[in-house]
Each structure stands twice: as structure tokens, then as C-alpha cells.
XYZ file of C-alpha atoms in Angstrom:
562
model
C 11.666 71.439 65.869
C 8.065 70.282 66.303
C 7.523 67.246 68.592
C 6.099 63.960 67.300
C 2.794 62.218 68.109
C 1.910 58.541 67.663
C -1.070 58.156 65.299
C -1.223 54.369 64.944
C 0.210 51.345 66.711
C -0.347 47.606 66.806
C 1.156 44.732 68.724
C 2.363 41.804 66.633
C 2.947 38.557 68.535
C 4.909 35.465 67.438
C 4.948 31.867 68.598
C 8.724 31.932 69.133
C 11.327 34.574 70.087
C 12.284 36.864 67.180
C 15.128 39.227 66.340
C 13.180 42.490 66.615
C 15.959 44.632 65.147
C 16.284 42.377 62.071
C 12.492 42.362 61.609
C 12.342 46.147 61.900
C 15.180 46.637 59.414
C 13.408 44.289 56.981
C 10.109 46.169 56.958
C 11.955 49.495 56.581
C 13.754 48.046 53.567
C 10.444 46.858 52.075
C 8.820 50.228 52.784
C 11.564 52.055 50.875
C 11.822 49.663 47.945
C 8.139 48.945 47.329
C 6.145 52.181 47.725
C 3.881 50.861 44.955
C 2.555 48.344 47.516
C 1.538 51.294 49.700
C 0.198 53.813 47.195
C -1.334 53.362 43.748
C 0.105 56.746 42.763
C 3.651 55.370 42.857
C 5.194 53.023 40.310
C 8.555 52.386 41.976
C 11.422 53.973 43.883
C 14.990 54.517 42.726
C 17.892 55.018 45.189
C 19.883 58.198 44.624
C 23.637 57.771 44.437
C 25.410 59.312 47.416
C 27.237 62.606 46.752
C 25.809 62.793 43.231
C 24.506 66.106 41.896
C 20.921 65.083 42.635
C 21.878 63.927 46.150
C 23.475 67.281 46.950
C 20.518 69.189 45.483
C 18.046 67.213 47.617
C 20.134 67.711 50.768
C 20.369 71.473 50.117
C 16.598 71.626 49.639
C 16.145 69.560 52.819
C 18.273 71.951 54.895
C 16.366 74.950 53.584
C 12.934 73.410 54.258
C 13.476 71.570 57.552
C 16.190 73.787 59.086
C 18.700 71.084 59.990
C 21.441 69.084 58.281
C 20.801 65.310 58.047
C 24.298 64.560 56.712
C 25.542 63.025 59.977
C 22.437 60.897 60.550
C 22.720 57.123 60.716
C 22.027 55.158 57.496
C 20.967 58.221 55.538
C 19.273 57.347 52.223
C 17.433 59.185 49.479
C 14.944 57.566 47.105
C 13.377 59.124 44.060
C 9.708 58.191 43.721
C 8.396 57.587 40.209
C 4.659 58.225 39.978
C 2.451 55.826 38.067
C 0.527 58.352 35.972
C 3.150 60.771 34.686
C 0.484 62.815 32.863
C -1.116 63.982 36.113
C 0.200 67.519 36.293
C -0.987 68.046 39.884
C 1.777 65.813 41.273
C 5.527 66.241 41.197
C 7.639 64.348 38.674
C 10.769 65.240 40.620
C 9.979 64.023 44.122
C 12.110 62.300 46.747
C 12.021 60.875 50.243
C 14.911 61.317 52.672
C 15.164 58.674 55.403
C 17.520 58.037 58.312
C 17.689 56.167 61.611
C 17.347 58.558 64.540
C 17.429 55.646 66.952
C 18.041 51.930 66.532
C 14.304 51.261 66.187
C 13.138 54.633 64.858
C 13.337 55.883 61.257
C 12.358 59.382 60.111
C 11.025 60.065 56.596
C 10.998 63.542 55.012
C 9.378 64.338 51.627
C 11.191 66.642 49.175
C 10.067 68.020 45.791
C 12.372 69.923 43.443
C 9.741 71.290 41.067
C 7.299 72.943 43.458
C 4.489 70.462 42.727
C 2.546 68.351 45.233
C 4.340 65.260 46.545
C 2.470 62.131 45.272
C 3.370 59.943 48.272
C 3.173 61.520 51.754
C 3.293 65.307 51.928
C 4.492 65.697 55.518
C 7.299 64.076 57.534
C 6.437 60.841 59.331
C 8.225 58.165 61.352
C 8.114 54.394 61.699
C 9.233 52.921 65.006
C 8.835 49.865 67.154
C 9.084 48.840 70.769
C 9.860 45.392 72.169
C 7.412 44.402 74.938
C 8.844 40.845 74.993
C 11.217 38.636 73.040
C 8.248 37.251 71.057
C 6.343 40.459 70.304
C 6.882 43.787 68.521
C 4.833 46.958 68.962
C 4.772 48.761 65.608
C 4.159 52.526 65.639
C 3.546 55.404 63.198
C 4.322 58.991 64.182
C 3.576 62.406 62.694
C 4.753 65.835 63.707
C 2.275 67.572 66.013
C 1.933 70.627 63.768
C 1.276 68.571 60.578
C -2.304 68.567 59.192
C -4.220 65.439 60.176
C -5.705 65.003 56.692
C -2.219 64.240 55.337
C -2.186 61.047 57.389
C -5.617 59.453 57.001
C -4.348 57.050 54.340
C -1.054 56.427 56.117
C -2.583 55.464 59.461
C -5.192 53.164 57.900
C -4.318 51.302 54.699
C -0.573 51.999 54.652
C -0.167 50.992 58.282
C -2.106 47.767 57.647
C 0.304 46.855 54.855
C 3.260 47.408 57.160
C 1.662 45.226 59.837
C 1.056 42.513 57.224
C 4.745 42.576 56.285
C 5.796 42.411 59.917
C 3.574 39.395 60.561
C 4.808 37.437 57.543
C 8.555 38.118 57.583
C 10.762 35.092 57.003
C 14.424 36.077 57.426
C 15.553 32.726 55.999
C 14.161 33.633 52.570
C 15.976 35.844 50.111
C 13.613 38.302 48.478
C 14.154 38.710 44.757
C 14.159 42.373 43.849
C 12.175 43.539 40.844
C 14.241 44.836 37.900
C 17.448 44.469 39.893
C 19.535 44.466 36.680
C 18.064 47.624 35.155
C 17.893 51.369 35.572
C 14.302 51.519 36.864
C 13.681 55.063 35.739
C 14.827 54.273 32.207
C 12.663 51.127 32.158
C 9.557 53.044 33.224
C 10.120 55.616 30.486
C 10.454 52.836 27.899
C 7.417 50.985 29.253
C 5.231 54.075 29.178
C 6.139 54.662 25.529
C 5.457 51.052 24.484
C 2.256 50.764 26.519
C 0.707 54.055 25.402
C 1.920 54.242 21.791
C 1.885 50.554 20.837
C -0.101 48.589 23.409
C -3.158 50.692 24.114
C -4.294 50.946 20.451
C -4.321 47.118 20.329
C -6.769 46.760 23.224
C -9.823 47.845 21.239
C -9.238 45.488 18.322
C -8.222 42.392 20.299
C -9.850 39.255 18.853
C -8.522 36.552 21.214
C -10.544 35.226 24.172
C -7.939 36.449 26.668
C -8.385 39.686 28.620
C -6.676 42.324 26.441
C -5.420 44.658 29.178
C -3.686 41.831 31.007
C -2.222 40.108 27.944
C -1.191 43.230 26.016
C 0.263 45.192 28.920
C 2.130 42.118 30.171
C 3.861 41.762 26.796
C 4.513 45.524 26.780
C 6.400 44.993 30.040
C 8.411 42.076 28.640
C 9.270 43.995 25.442
C 10.352 46.986 27.549
C 12.532 44.751 29.694
C 14.282 43.194 26.679
C 14.836 46.655 25.218
C 16.428 47.814 28.479
C 18.653 44.705 28.604
C 19.994 45.786 25.212
C 20.259 49.470 26.164
C 22.214 48.620 29.321
C 24.563 46.261 27.463
C 23.514 43.138 29.354
C 22.524 41.647 25.997
C 23.814 42.800 22.597
C 21.202 43.871 20.061
C 20.363 40.736 18.060
C 20.553 40.466 14.299
C 17.372 38.404 14.580
C 15.492 36.746 17.434
C 13.063 33.849 17.393
C 10.260 33.707 19.974
C 9.783 29.976 20.611
C 6.188 29.125 21.473
C 5.129 32.665 20.618
C 1.410 32.115 21.304
C -0.581 35.118 20.128
C 2.584 36.666 18.632
C 2.128 40.008 20.368
C 5.645 40.087 21.855
C 7.113 39.577 18.380
C 5.031 42.490 17.082
C 6.100 44.825 19.901
C 9.802 43.970 19.578
C 9.657 44.512 15.815
C 7.985 47.885 16.353
C 10.792 49.109 18.617
C 13.441 48.081 16.138
C 14.382 44.568 17.265
C 14.021 42.231 14.252
C 12.785 38.676 14.588
C 9.932 36.220 14.158
C 7.768 33.867 16.189
C 7.019 30.175 15.875
C 4.292 28.105 17.536
C 2.809 24.659 17.083
C -0.556 26.187 16.186
C -1.715 29.526 14.818
C -4.071 31.938 16.550
C -6.980 33.936 15.121
C -5.152 37.202 15.761
C -2.359 36.113 13.401
C -4.723 36.583 10.454
C -6.259 39.839 11.683
C -4.465 42.346 13.885
C -1.009 40.778 13.467
C -1.274 39.683 9.824
C 1.827 41.759 8.980
C 4.028 40.007 11.606
C 6.309 37.059 10.738
C 4.569 34.305 12.725
C 5.085 30.697 11.641
C 2.930 27.680 12.462
C 5.346 24.836 13.043
C 6.454 22.556 15.896
C 9.877 23.242 17.389
C 12.020 20.130 17.743
C 15.149 20.680 19.882
C 16.540 17.381 18.630
C 17.053 18.927 15.196
C 19.204 21.668 16.729
C 21.067 19.208 18.981
C 21.959 17.190 15.893
C 23.339 20.329 14.206
C 20.669 20.376 11.500
C 19.091 23.696 10.357
C 15.877 24.545 12.198
C 15.759 28.332 12.632
C 16.838 31.111 10.276
C 20.600 31.123 9.864
C 21.063 34.642 11.288
C 19.142 34.012 14.542
C 21.306 34.999 17.528
C 18.742 35.360 20.337
C 16.225 32.747 21.515
C 13.218 33.962 23.504
C 11.069 31.660 25.590
C 8.037 33.326 27.162
C 6.027 30.652 29.008
C 7.267 28.039 26.546
C 6.128 25.033 28.637
C 7.922 21.762 27.761
C 10.444 23.611 25.570
C 11.664 25.726 28.510
C 14.707 23.637 29.572
C 15.617 23.024 25.931
C 15.985 26.714 25.098
C 19.387 27.056 26.866
C 20.437 23.789 25.174
C 19.421 25.017 21.722
C 21.070 28.401 22.389
C 24.286 26.585 23.345
C 24.256 24.565 20.143
C 23.674 27.749 18.129
C 26.253 29.635 20.218
C 23.751 32.441 20.827
C 22.131 34.240 23.745
C 18.702 33.573 25.254
C 15.985 35.236 27.338
C 13.669 32.915 29.230
C 10.589 33.272 31.465
C 9.949 29.769 32.884
C 6.321 28.928 33.570
C 4.903 25.397 33.766
C 7.513 23.083 35.331
C 8.884 20.590 32.808
C 12.187 18.771 32.760
C 13.659 17.529 29.478
C 11.120 14.747 28.993
C 8.081 15.354 31.182
C 6.703 17.043 34.265
C 9.366 18.375 36.619
C 9.452 16.761 40.076
C 10.721 18.706 43.062
C 13.109 16.126 44.501
C 15.916 18.560 45.316
C 18.479 16.432 43.479
C 20.153 19.394 41.749
C 20.251 21.385 44.995
C 22.038 18.821 47.147
C 20.078 18.057 50.335
C 16.381 18.679 49.750
C 15.259 22.115 50.881
C 11.823 23.420 51.774
C 11.079 25.193 48.515
C 8.097 25.469 46.222
C 7.701 23.411 43.057
C 8.177 26.522 40.914
C 11.193 27.816 42.845
C 12.876 24.421 42.590
C 12.096 24.253 38.865
C 13.443 27.770 38.334
C 16.694 26.977 40.133
C 17.055 23.756 38.151
C 16.621 25.677 34.874
C 19.268 28.161 36.030
C 21.580 25.233 36.741
C 21.079 23.966 33.162
C 22.207 27.352 31.826
C 25.216 27.500 34.144
C 26.352 23.946 33.326
C 26.352 24.865 29.648
C 28.719 27.738 30.438
C 26.443 30.757 29.904
C 26.991 33.993 31.778
C 23.682 33.587 33.598
C 21.677 36.355 35.253
C 18.296 36.254 36.979
C 15.726 38.921 37.665
C 12.094 39.539 38.558
C 9.852 41.348 36.091
C 7.123 43.860 36.949
C 4.367 42.177 34.937
C 0.827 41.070 35.909
C 1.729 37.386 36.167
C 2.536 35.020 39.019
C 5.365 33.571 36.909
C 7.626 36.588 36.385
C 11.132 35.382 37.126
C 13.440 35.471 34.125
C 16.791 33.994 33.132
C 19.212 35.795 30.823
C 21.954 33.693 29.246
C 24.819 35.346 27.377
C 27.699 33.578 25.649
C 30.842 34.733 27.508
C 33.885 36.017 25.653
C 35.829 32.873 26.515
C 33.021 30.733 25.056
C 30.720 28.095 26.519
C 31.841 24.982 28.400
C 34.594 23.107 26.518
C 32.815 19.734 26.657
C 29.449 20.990 25.381
C 28.388 17.799 23.577
C 29.160 15.604 26.574
C 27.386 18.030 28.935
C 24.205 17.977 26.817
C 24.403 14.188 26.490
C 24.747 13.846 30.262
C 21.873 16.223 31.060
C 19.458 14.711 28.532
C 20.614 11.135 29.171
C 20.794 10.631 25.427
C 17.003 10.612 25.060
C 15.164 12.412 22.280
C 12.587 15.156 22.663
C 8.985 14.352 21.690
C 7.304 17.393 20.144
C 3.797 18.428 21.123
C 1.187 17.397 18.499
C -0.208 20.137 16.291
C -3.743 19.343 17.413
C -3.973 19.342 21.195
C -6.618 17.118 22.707
C -8.553 18.783 25.507
C -8.065 16.119 28.154
C -10.352 15.878 31.160
C -12.209 13.173 33.031
C -15.140 13.248 30.591
C -13.041 11.123 28.226
C -13.264 8.208 30.672
C -15.739 5.601 29.394
C -19.388 6.202 30.307
C -19.573 2.930 32.254
C -16.552 3.815 34.415
C -17.724 7.394 34.910
C -21.129 6.299 36.119
C -19.646 3.642 38.397
C -17.216 6.076 40.051
C -19.822 8.845 40.301
C -22.308 6.475 41.998
C -19.656 5.319 44.472
C -18.758 8.893 45.438
C -22.418 9.907 45.548
C -23.278 7.076 47.961
C -20.358 7.956 50.230
C -21.343 11.639 50.477
C -25.041 10.787 50.945
C -24.258 8.404 53.817
C -21.749 10.772 55.440
C -24.558 12.592 57.267
C -28.237 12.175 58.122
C -28.980 15.847 57.423
C -32.313 16.508 55.743
C -33.186 19.769 53.996
C -36.911 20.301 53.378
C -37.537 16.573 53.164
C -34.521 15.830 50.938
C -31.512 13.964 52.277
C -28.519 16.163 51.366
C -25.723 14.072 52.895
C -22.555 15.546 54.344
C -19.753 17.865 53.370
C -16.755 15.576 52.840
C -13.088 16.629 52.574
C -11.627 15.722 49.191
C -8.783 13.859 50.890
C -11.315 11.587 52.597
C -13.290 11.158 49.376
C -10.115 10.186 47.503
C -9.804 7.224 49.862
C -12.855 5.691 48.159
C -11.036 5.481 44.816
C -9.170 2.346 43.807
C -5.760 2.510 42.162
C -7.467 1.712 38.849
C -9.892 4.632 39.342
C -7.012 7.017 40.000
C -5.158 5.759 36.948
C -8.205 6.384 34.750
C -8.277 10.017 35.925
C -4.533 10.498 35.703
C -4.443 9.155 32.138
C -6.791 11.995 31.184
C -4.658 14.658 32.919
C -7.276 14.899 35.630
C -7.814 14.091 39.266
C -10.626 13.748 41.771
C -11.458 17.456 41.827
C -11.562 17.584 38.027
C -13.840 14.541 37.991
C -16.234 16.116 40.503
C -16.346 19.422 38.630
C -16.991 17.583 35.376
C -20.057 16.085 37.114
C -21.491 19.468 38.015
C -25.056 18.106 38.133
C -24.191 15.791 41.024
C -21.448 17.431 43.079
C -20.590 20.847 44.426
C -16.890 21.419 45.212
C -15.876 24.234 47.550
C -12.639 24.868 49.469
C -11.304 21.294 49.320
C -14.647 19.722 50.254
C -17.482 18.177 48.238
C -21.217 17.862 48.842
C -24.248 16.880 46.792
C -25.579 19.508 44.413
C -28.885 21.020 45.523
C -30.186 23.354 42.843
C -32.605 24.870 45.338
C -29.608 26.597 46.909
C -28.657 29.993 45.401
C -25.647 29.925 43.078
C -23.545 33.039 42.491
C -22.185 33.047 38.956
C -18.965 34.870 38.042
C -19.821 34.742 34.363
C -21.028 37.806 32.524
C -24.764 38.120 31.880
C -25.740 36.575 28.583
C -28.511 37.356 26.139
C -31.861 36.228 27.699
C -32.874 34.240 24.591
C -29.483 32.537 24.508
C -29.773 31.830 28.236
C -33.253 30.333 27.770
C -31.931 28.014 25.045
C -29.036 27.009 27.284
C -31.410 26.118 30.146
C -33.484 23.717 28.064
C -33.097 20.127 29.359
C -30.565 18.062 27.446
C -29.415 15.417 29.927
C -31.413 13.098 32.190
C -31.725 14.297 35.780
C -29.208 12.269 37.747
C -30.924 12.852 41.088
C -34.311 11.681 39.826
C -32.716 8.420 38.712
C -30.332 7.773 41.618
C -31.260 9.725 44.753
C -33.586 7.827 47.138
C -35.735 10.980 47.504
C -35.624 11.803 43.812
C -35.003 15.297 42.425
C -35.335 18.103 44.997
C -36.834 20.430 42.371
C -39.302 18.155 40.591
C -39.821 17.840 36.825
C -41.415 21.289 36.373
C -38.523 23.307 37.861
C -35.556 21.075 37.082
C -33.313 22.053 34.178
C -32.677 18.374 33.311
C -34.865 15.758 31.667
C -37.296 13.721 33.812
């Protein structure tokens, strides 16, 4: 057998002693489970069941190709790799990776294909190993066989190795990593997703009329629709007679579910333009949802609804399990913005016992899970593969024995007998510009003076002041000032950004705006005539009226009135 040669290594140091073996095992686990983080050719990996027909076929192929039997190796595993673009005929659609521990801190990886095509991941065997120079450092290493072509490893020893180093640096053994699609057959999900994305989602991209980015919005809902379909296929949820998507937004998820044979409708407090165009054939209803109606056993949804869906349903999120309990039906929920039953959710750890170090969203998610469990649902959690930071979901199914016996008392206790206040049909766009002009000018002048006096720096004869941390600037606000901002759903940073002519905010600091400095815009280029009209002066120049040196540009170059 050919010897091995190290092609990349890096020392990772820690402030405290670490369990090197546990860290090594963790990055090996991540490497196997998330090949999509390494290569954009791979969508996911699926473990092969030991002693299955596929397992035995891969092992037989392994023995023939590599001339030894891995059966007695330590922690032997086989993963099938699912490529992202299944239409690319140059790569194998039946490819695997065999891995085993040769030593305690050394894992060998061997690629196998069963269809004679090129392996989409790494074509030649490689190894990941580590050494322990001290109890607070780990030397990570990549190896290849000496006789393997070097060009097979250019990507592995650069970008792939960097990803592995990043994992090793950021490991936290105290945290439990949520696995993506842990409840589903991943291969079946990918097949369903490809069908929905290509046949139903992609044709919608061209005709999208909303302001949102179509690829992100449409393909995200394709992923959610695929996931719900797979929940039904796998028996985790029964196929509903009719679902209702509460807070359905653009209504796209309703459309996709209808198209794949899952009947239902959507309801939202306000309609969208796309309802009257692309989705005019879909049952989408403009109406506020009031959980109190359901709690009081009055009709609110269609009588045959037996699945509630909440996809980023904001303040209705914790009420969806409650409404499902009252209707004795199942629910599927993707929590987003943290709300409790009657306002913003606060991470006080009360439902978790002693307060833990956890994020606002994680605490909110666990609290929502606890609501479902207290109501007696068979509750499952998972992580979706969608382009969103909020992709954890909760599945609640009514168990055969029924929900909790004291349902009314449980709901009364959780909601403290208070009533839900529905969101108004017309939503006011709150920001700090709704503060009275007098108060705005007073606060702006106070903040301006503080920044100006924070430094004696002069730029081309114009006093530009200092760069002040927002935390320090907030100390200049009175309690009444803060209340004015809070009442408009804003804060100091919102106030400063609303006063773009005066202040420039960057990385938690603020300074005075100097329009002589170059500004990089992320906005798309606009029509020159439209841009010229936009640049015409409409407001008085604040600097010319308030800065001791006047406007740094002068009346001829300034975009504001002098």
C-alpha cells in the first residue's frame, strides 16, 4: 500500500486546556455530515445502513479497488454523497465515501463510485489527523497518498482545510448541534425538492411582482413545501383534509402545497400585489386572525381544517399551538420574531429553570416548544435546509390518547386569562421621524454638539469632531428622550440613521457626516434623469445652519438648500 504524505497542517491554540480527542471526533463528525460546507458540488450526505445491500456492494467495490478489507477497522462508516446539480452527467449520482479510524487521532477516507462516473467530492483517498503538542493546542493535519495526483488535492489543502480549521477553532462541546432534516429521509427530500424547485418554483421567478428577491423567497418556500410533503410521506404527519397558512404573506407556500396535492388556503391581515396577479387562482383571504375567537370555541377557520401552518407568523406564533389544541388538529410552525402571548418575548429563562447562557431566539424557540408540550402534543423539532437564519421548526401532532386532560385550565394558566389584540389591517411604519419636529431638532442638536466637541480634529479647515461609540452617545439621552424613541419602535441608532444628513453610523460608532468623503452605495444604479431629480435640494442644509464652520461643500456643491 502506498505511503502517506502530509499536504497541509496548522496549529490551533486555546486559552485553556482542551479535550483533544473530543475536539477531533467533533470535527470528523461535522466533516462527514456537512460536506456541503466543504464543496458546492454536494448537497448533503446520507449514512448507509450497516450490512444493507448497498453497504455490502460498497465494501465489495472497496476491496476490489483498494486491495484490502476495511471490515475490521475501528468506527467504520459509509456515507452516500448527494450532488447538488443532479443534471451534471460528468459526476457520479451513485457515489460514496468510506471512513474509519486507523488510529485514535487519524481517520482515513476512501471515495467509491458504483456507476463508473467521476466522484464529485474528492477523487483520491485522503486522511485527517491531529497531534497534541500541549494540553491547550492541537496540530491539525491533512494527508494524501504519495502516488495520488497533486491536482486532486488543490481544493482540499486550501479552502477545505481552512473550513476544518475554522470548525476546530470554534468548537463548543457544551452546545448541542441541531442536525438538518434529522426527521426525514434526506435522499427522498432532495428528490422532492428538486421536483418542486424546477417544475414549480423556477417558472415563478421570471414573473415575480413583489419587491423581495425572487430566488430567495421562492426557493425558500419550495424547501418548506418539500419538507411538509416529506413529513406526510414519512407518516410523521397525516395528510390533511385542509390546511390553513396563518399569516401567509405572499401566499406562495399555499400555492406550492396546493400544486403538490395538499389542499388548503392562506389568510393574512393584508393582501399582497402578487395575490391579484401570479397567484390570482389561489385561495388567499385578507382578514385578521384572532386566536380569542378559537379559544372561545367560535368558528374562525373552515370547518374541515385539520392542519395549522405558521411560517414566520410573528405575534401569532405562540397562539398557533393553542388554536390547534382547541381545534384538536396538528400544526407545523417555523418561529421567527420572538413574541410571547401578549408582546415581545423576554429572555428571562423562567421556563427553563435557572437562567442559561442562550440566545434570545433559542430561548424563544424552547419556550414555544414548551407551550406545545404543555398542551399535550406529540412534539418534534428539526432544522430546515432553507436560506433563512430562522429555520428551526416545530411539528405538533395530536397523540392517539388525546391532548392534556385539563386543556382549558392549561390555556387559561398560560395566557393568564388575557385576550389577544389583533394587528391592525393598516400597519403604521414606525420610526423616529414620527417624533415631533421640535423634539427631533433638540435631540439632534444635543448629539451633534457632543460629537463635535469629542475631538479637535480638523479636515481641510472644517471641524469634523470625533468618532463616538453609540453606548457613550446614548448616555447623553434623558429617560424622556429614550421613551420618545421607544414609543416609535426605534432607538438611538434608528434616530441617527433617520438623520442621515447629520450623522454617519458605522460599526457601533457615530461621527458627523462629511459629504466630501466618498460613499459606497449598495443600491443598484438608477436612471440618470431619475438620479438627477433625486439630487435636487429639498431640505435646508443642516450643517450650514448649525455647524460653526458652515457646510463643508458650500452652496454650489451641496445637495441641500442654502
